[in-house]
Amino acid sequence: MSTCAVAEAIFTELHAGGRDLRLECQWIESDRSGAPLLVFLHEGLGSAAMWKDWPQRVCEAAGCRGLVYSRYGYGQSTPLPPGEKRPVDFMHHEANEVLPALLRALDVDATQDKPVLFGHSDGASIALLYAAMHPDAVAGVVAAAPHILVEEVSVASIAQARQAYLETDLRARLGRYHADPDSAFWGWNDIWLDPAFRRWNLDEYLSRIACPVLAIQGVDDEYGTLAQIRGIRRLAPQTELLEIPDCGHSAHKDQPARVIQAIAGFVGSLEQPR
C-alpha cells in the first residue's frame, strides 16, 4: 500500500483567458521540502479523482511532491457553460494561460521550482505545449500517449466513444467523477470530431522544446499510432521513447509497474547533468 500523504481536495480561484475559474486541486507530499514537483495532467475525459492512487504511487517511487488538478470543464472544477464548444486551440490556451495561472495561484514560482509534467493523452499534448511556450519554467516532460497530430484511428475511436455515451451507461459512469459529465464529454468529443480540428498539429511547437522528454506509448494504443511519439523525437531529438507491447492507450493502467519505473528513472536523471 502507498504511504504517500495525500491532502484533501482544495479549490483554487484564478483568472485566465478572460474568465474566472475554480479548479479542483490536490497536493501530494507538499511538505517534502526540496523534492521535485511532479504535475499531473489528465486525459480528455479524466479528472483528479480518475487518477485514483496513480499519482501517489508515482510520487512515492520517484521521491516527488505532486500536484493533481482537474482542468476547466472536468471533475469538480468549473464546468463549460451549456452549449459552449471548445476552440481548436484549446490545448494551447491550457498550456499558455491556465496552467501558468494555476501555478501562480498556488504560489509555485515555476522558474525556480521547475516542475516535471506528466501528461496523459490530451494532457500530454498540453504538457508538450507548455514546455515549448515556457521553456524556463519546466524541468522535464513525461508524455504518455500524446497527440501531436490527428490520425484517422483517433477520430474513429472518438466517434465510437460518442455512440457509447449516447447508447450505454457511459454518462452515468463519468458522473461518478465529474460534477457535470456532459461538460466533460461533449467538451472533449465535439472538438475532436469537428472537421476544423483535422488540421490541428504541434509541429511548429515541438522543435522549441529544450527540456528532456520521455514519450511513452502502448503499441496497441487505440487512439493513436506510434507515429505520435516518434514524431516528437523527430522534432525534439532529446526525446527518449518507451514503446510498450501488450499495452493500449492508458499505459499507466495497462502496464503500471513499467511506467512507474520509467518515470522514477527519468525524474532521477534530471537531478544529474544530462
Tab-separated table of C-alpha atoms in Angstrom:
chain	number	residue	atom	x	y	z
A	1	MET	CA	0.000	0.000	0.000
A	2	SER	CA	1.212	3.519	-0.817
A	3	THR	CA	2.485	5.555	2.093
A	4	CYS	CA	2.246	8.920	0.348
A	5	ALA	CA	0.324	11.528	2.297
A	6	VAL	CA	-2.476	12.965	0.169
A	7	ALA	CA	-4.199	16.198	1.108
A	8	GLU	CA	-7.914	16.727	0.738
A	9	ALA	CA	-9.012	18.376	-2.483
A	10	ILE	CA	-8.835	22.156	-2.456
A	11	PHE	CA	-10.345	24.667	-4.836
A	12	THR	CA	-8.220	27.410	-6.327
A	13	GLU	CA	-9.654	30.571	-7.853
A	14	LEU	CA	-7.862	32.081	-10.829
A	15	HIS	CA	-8.456	34.250	-13.870
A	16	ALA	CA	-7.349	33.039	-17.283
A	17	GLY	CA	-8.499	33.619	-20.824
A	18	GLY	CA	-10.922	36.343	-19.820
A	19	ARG	CA	-12.877	34.250	-17.325
A	20	ASP	CA	-12.825	33.380	-13.650
A	21	LEU	CA	-12.228	29.706	-12.941
A	22	ARG	CA	-12.440	27.500	-9.875
A	23	LEU	CA	-10.162	24.497	-10.265
A	24	GLU	CA	-10.114	21.365	-8.140
A	25	CYS	CA	-6.573	20.588	-6.926
A	26	GLN	CA	-4.828	18.105	-4.681
A	27	TRP	CA	-1.327	18.120	-3.246
A	28	ILE	CA	0.740	15.001	-2.587
A	29	GLU	CA	3.555	15.206	-0.030
A	30	SER	CA	3.569	19.001	-0.166
A	31	ASP	CA	5.842	19.128	2.890
A	32	ARG	CA	8.587	17.105	1.169
A	33	SER	CA	10.902	20.108	1.039
A	34	GLY	CA	13.354	20.212	-1.855
A	35	ALA	CA	11.822	17.260	-3.679
A	36	PRO	CA	10.994	17.625	-7.391
A	37	LEU	CA	7.461	18.776	-8.178
A	38	LEU	CA	5.523	16.447	-10.469
A	39	VAL	CA	2.357	17.924	-12.020
A	40	PHE	CA	-0.241	15.508	-13.420
A	41	LEU	CA	-2.329	16.495	-16.460
A	42	HIS	CA	-5.238	14.170	-17.141
A	43	GLU	CA	-6.673	12.819	-20.375
A	44	GLY	CA	-9.610	14.204	-22.349
A	45	LEU	CA	-12.221	12.504	-20.171
A	46	GLY	CA	-10.166	12.499	-16.970
A	47	SER	CA	-10.216	14.347	-13.677
A	48	ALA	CA	-8.251	14.499	-10.444
A	49	ALA	CA	-10.317	11.656	-8.964
A	50	MET	CA	-9.995	9.436	-12.020
A	51	TRP	CA	-6.255	9.073	-11.452
A	52	LYS	CA	-7.167	7.137	-8.269
A	53	ASP	CA	-3.934	6.189	-6.460
A	54	TRP	CA	-1.687	6.523	-9.528
A	55	PRO	CA	-0.131	9.909	-8.611
A	56	GLN	CA	0.590	8.742	-5.057
A	57	ARG	CA	2.364	5.635	-6.326
A	58	VAL	CA	4.455	7.638	-8.774
A	59	CYS	CA	5.435	10.231	-6.183
A	60	GLU	CA	6.439	7.509	-3.755
A	61	ALA	CA	8.624	5.748	-6.330
A	62	ALA	CA	10.188	8.956	-7.676
A	63	GLY	CA	10.576	10.772	-4.341
A	64	CYS	CA	8.476	13.700	-5.576
A	65	ARG	CA	5.917	16.158	-4.401
A	66	GLY	CA	2.823	16.006	-6.578
A	67	LEU	CA	0.107	18.323	-7.838
A	68	VAL	CA	-3.062	16.866	-9.341
A	69	TYR	CA	-5.849	19.035	-10.725
A	70	SER	CA	-8.996	18.876	-12.815
A	71	ARG	CA	-8.923	21.171	-15.822
A	72	TYR	CA	-11.697	23.596	-16.682
A	73	GLY	CA	-14.757	21.556	-17.627
A	74	TYR	CA	-13.756	18.440	-15.684
A	75	GLY	CA	-14.129	16.851	-12.261
A	76	GLN	CA	-15.353	19.320	-9.683
A	77	SER	CA	-13.819	22.301	-11.497
A	78	THR	CA	-15.861	24.995	-13.238
A	79	PRO	CA	-17.887	23.281	-15.990
A	80	LEU	CA	-18.273	24.553	-19.521
A	81	PRO	CA	-21.421	26.666	-19.924
A	82	PRO	CA	-24.221	24.715	-21.643
A	83	GLY	CA	-23.775	24.768	-25.399
A	84	GLU	CA	-20.252	26.219	-25.340
A	85	LYS	CA	-17.740	24.422	-27.541
A	86	ARG	CA	-14.006	24.426	-27.093
A	87	PRO	CA	-11.957	26.186	-29.776
A	88	VAL	CA	-9.473	24.310	-31.946
A	89	ASP	CA	-6.580	25.808	-29.968
A	90	PHE	CA	-7.982	24.892	-26.536
A	91	MET	CA	-4.877	22.882	-25.596
A	92	HIS	CA	-2.643	25.831	-26.479
A	93	HIS	CA	-4.757	28.009	-24.173
A	94	GLU	CA	-4.493	25.476	-21.332
A	95	ALA	CA	-0.714	25.372	-21.711
A	96	ASN	CA	-0.036	29.058	-22.223
A	97	GLU	CA	-2.544	30.616	-19.837
A	98	VAL	CA	-4.373	28.271	-17.473
A	99	LEU	CA	-1.533	26.103	-16.153
A	100	PRO	CA	0.783	29.081	-15.511
A	101	ALA	CA	-2.091	30.913	-13.791
A	102	LEU	CA	-2.781	27.874	-11.614
A	103	LEU	CA	0.848	27.574	-10.559
A	104	ARG	CA	0.938	31.275	-9.661
A	105	ALA	CA	-2.312	30.965	-7.697
A	106	LEU	CA	-0.741	28.107	-5.732
A	107	ASP	CA	2.397	30.178	-5.039
A	108	VAL	CA	4.614	27.993	-7.213
A	109	ASP	CA	7.385	30.000	-8.865
A	110	ALA	CA	7.926	27.694	-11.817
A	111	THR	CA	11.103	29.497	-12.885
A	112	GLN	CA	12.711	28.467	-9.585
A	113	ASP	CA	10.732	25.354	-8.605
A	114	LYS	CA	10.669	23.954	-12.119
A	115	PRO	CA	8.030	21.225	-12.401
A	116	VAL	CA	8.213	17.931	-14.199
A	117	LEU	CA	4.967	17.436	-16.116
A	118	PHE	CA	3.343	14.026	-16.507
A	119	GLY	CA	0.555	14.218	-19.050
A	120	HIS	CA	-1.710	11.538	-20.477
A	121	SER	CA	-3.357	11.867	-23.914
A	122	ASP	CA	-4.709	15.441	-24.227
A	123	GLY	CA	-2.849	16.192	-21.003
A	124	ALA	CA	0.395	15.032	-22.624
A	125	SER	CA	-0.186	17.368	-25.566
A	126	ILE	CA	-0.769	20.232	-23.127
A	127	ALA	CA	2.444	19.323	-21.282
A	128	LEU	CA	4.437	19.443	-24.531
A	129	LEU	CA	2.903	22.793	-25.461
A	130	TYR	CA	3.701	24.210	-22.020
A	131	ALA	CA	7.344	23.111	-22.378
A	132	ALA	CA	7.541	24.837	-25.765
A	133	MET	CA	5.861	28.041	-24.579
A	134	HIS	CA	7.524	28.277	-21.138
A	135	PRO	CA	10.997	26.766	-21.600
A	136	ASP	CA	12.378	28.444	-18.475
A	137	ALA	CA	9.603	27.095	-16.256
A	138	VAL	CA	9.842	23.327	-16.734
A	139	ALA	CA	12.384	20.656	-15.803
A	140	GLY	CA	11.114	17.846	-17.994
A	141	VAL	CA	8.069	16.256	-19.599
A	142	VAL	CA	6.737	12.718	-19.499
A	143	ALA	CA	4.211	12.453	-22.335
A	144	ALA	CA	2.088	9.302	-22.232
A	145	ALA	CA	0.000	8.568	-25.344
A	146	PRO	CA	0.362	12.156	-26.567
A	147	HIS	CA	-1.355	13.599	-29.604
A	148	ILE	CA	0.791	15.709	-31.918
A	149	LEU	CA	-1.495	15.343	-34.953
A	150	VAL	CA	-4.963	13.997	-35.704
A	151	GLU	CA	-4.994	10.454	-37.075
A	152	GLU	CA	-7.904	8.524	-38.531
A	153	VAL	CA	-7.612	5.923	-35.767
A	154	SER	CA	-8.090	8.704	-33.208
A	155	VAL	CA	-11.186	10.050	-34.925
A	156	ALA	CA	-12.685	6.570	-35.304
A	157	SER	CA	-12.209	5.720	-31.623
A	158	ILE	CA	-13.605	9.072	-30.513
A	159	ALA	CA	-16.637	8.534	-32.743
A	160	GLN	CA	-17.158	5.159	-31.075
A	161	ALA	CA	-16.995	6.867	-27.683
A	162	ARG	CA	-19.766	9.198	-28.826
A	163	GLN	CA	-22.004	6.253	-29.595
A	164	ALA	CA	-21.198	4.708	-26.235
A	165	TYR	CA	-22.112	7.941	-24.453
A	166	LEU	CA	-25.450	8.069	-26.250
A	167	GLU	CA	-26.325	4.387	-26.049
A	168	THR	CA	-24.717	2.889	-22.918
A	169	ASP	CA	-24.197	3.770	-19.250
A	170	LEU	CA	-21.023	5.740	-20.013
A	171	ARG	CA	-22.668	9.011	-18.939
A	172	ALA	CA	-23.597	7.529	-15.560
A	173	ARG	CA	-20.086	6.157	-15.082
A	174	LEU	CA	-18.499	9.501	-15.876
A	175	GLY	CA	-20.932	11.083	-13.431
A	176	ARG	CA	-19.026	9.393	-10.602
A	177	TYR	CA	-16.033	11.605	-11.347
A	178	HIS	CA	-17.450	14.771	-12.919
A	179	ALA	CA	-19.942	17.189	-11.414
A	180	ASP	CA	-21.182	17.789	-14.975
A	181	PRO	CA	-20.445	14.749	-17.169
A	182	ASP	CA	-21.924	16.471	-20.238
A	183	SER	CA	-19.357	19.264	-19.848
A	184	ALA	CA	-16.527	16.750	-19.692
A	185	PHE	CA	-17.707	14.514	-22.511
A	186	TRP	CA	-19.029	16.957	-25.084
A	187	GLY	CA	-16.226	19.442	-24.408
A	188	TRP	CA	-13.798	16.710	-25.466
A	189	ASN	CA	-15.814	14.835	-28.076
A	190	ASP	CA	-17.246	17.748	-30.058
A	191	ILE	CA	-13.933	19.428	-30.778
A	192	TRP	CA	-12.118	16.213	-31.686
A	193	LEU	CA	-14.860	15.358	-34.198
A	194	ASP	CA	-15.061	18.880	-35.615
A	195	PRO	CA	-13.764	18.869	-39.225
A	196	ALA	CA	-11.773	22.028	-38.444
A	197	PHE	CA	-9.750	20.050	-35.895
A	198	ARG	CA	-8.380	17.658	-38.523
A	199	ARG	CA	-5.625	20.172	-39.370
A	200	TRP	CA	-4.516	20.538	-35.735
A	201	ASN	CA	-0.904	19.568	-35.036
A	202	LEU	CA	2.041	20.530	-32.815
A	203	ASP	CA	4.821	20.555	-35.413
A	204	GLU	CA	5.751	24.215	-35.005
A	205	TYR	CA	6.000	23.843	-31.212
A	206	LEU	CA	7.885	20.572	-30.736
A	207	SER	CA	11.153	21.932	-32.096
A	208	ARG	CA	11.050	24.671	-29.433
A	209	ILE	CA	11.179	22.191	-26.552
A	210	ALA	CA	14.560	22.364	-24.821
A	211	CYS	CA	13.944	20.222	-21.739
A	212	PRO	CA	14.318	16.433	-21.565
A	213	VAL	CA	11.267	14.470	-22.730
A	214	LEU	CA	10.197	10.885	-22.109
A	215	ALA	CA	7.493	9.841	-24.574
A	216	ILE	CA	5.527	6.685	-23.719
A	217	GLN	CA	3.015	4.835	-25.856
A	218	GLY	CA	1.392	1.436	-25.937
A	219	VAL	CA	1.961	-0.493	-29.142
A	220	ASP	CA	-1.764	-1.310	-29.169
A	221	ASP	CA	-2.969	2.238	-28.488
A	222	GLU	CA	-6.496	2.519	-29.878
A	223	TYR	CA	-6.308	6.322	-30.079
A	224	GLY	CA	-3.065	6.758	-31.991
A	225	THR	CA	-0.155	5.068	-33.725
A	226	LEU	CA	3.500	5.116	-32.756
A	227	ALA	CA	3.897	7.949	-35.262
A	228	GLN	CA	2.818	10.225	-32.408
A	229	ILE	CA	5.808	9.668	-30.127
A	230	ARG	CA	8.244	9.068	-32.976
A	231	GLY	CA	7.177	12.421	-34.371
A	232	ILE	CA	8.119	14.066	-31.099
A	233	ARG	CA	11.650	12.670	-31.276
A	234	ARG	CA	11.968	13.721	-34.905
A	235	LEU	CA	11.403	17.365	-33.931
A	236	ALA	CA	12.794	17.234	-30.374
A	237	PRO	CA	15.728	14.797	-30.713
A	238	GLN	CA	16.486	14.799	-26.977
A	239	THR	CA	13.299	12.749	-26.529
A	240	GLU	CA	13.593	9.241	-25.103
A	241	LEU	CA	10.995	6.760	-26.368
A	242	LEU	CA	9.302	3.958	-24.464
A	243	GLU	CA	7.136	1.786	-26.708
A	244	ILE	CA	5.303	-0.797	-24.584
A	245	PRO	CA	3.981	-4.085	-26.039
A	246	ASP	CA	0.656	-5.504	-24.862
A	247	CYS	CA	-0.475	-2.017	-23.918
A	248	GLY	CA	-3.263	0.282	-25.078
A	249	HIS	CA	-3.949	3.982	-24.675
A	250	SER	CA	-3.623	4.060	-20.883
A	251	ALA	CA	-0.156	2.687	-20.190
A	252	HIS	CA	-0.366	3.697	-16.530
A	253	LYS	CA	-3.313	1.287	-16.185
A	254	ASP	CA	-2.190	-1.483	-18.558
A	255	GLN	CA	1.477	-1.603	-17.512
A	256	PRO	CA	1.676	0.396	-14.261
A	257	ALA	CA	4.925	-1.057	-12.885
A	258	ARG	CA	6.759	-0.465	-16.163
A	259	VAL	CA	5.574	3.128	-16.372
A	260	ILE	CA	6.270	3.938	-12.720
A	261	GLN	CA	9.806	2.600	-13.084
A	262	ALA	CA	10.338	4.682	-16.218
A	263	ILE	CA	9.053	7.887	-14.602
A	264	ALA	CA	11.157	7.367	-11.467
A	265	GLY	CA	14.250	6.818	-13.595
A	266	PHE	CA	13.509	9.878	-15.719
A	267	VAL	CA	12.947	12.152	-12.712
A	268	GLY	CA	16.111	10.814	-11.093
A	269	SER	CA	18.124	11.544	-14.214
A	270	LEU	CA	17.024	15.190	-14.138
A	271	GLU	CA	18.894	15.656	-10.891
A	272	GLN	CA	22.152	14.882	-12.704
A	273	PRO	CA	23.689	16.751	-15.655
A	274	ARG	CA	22.362	15.260	-18.890
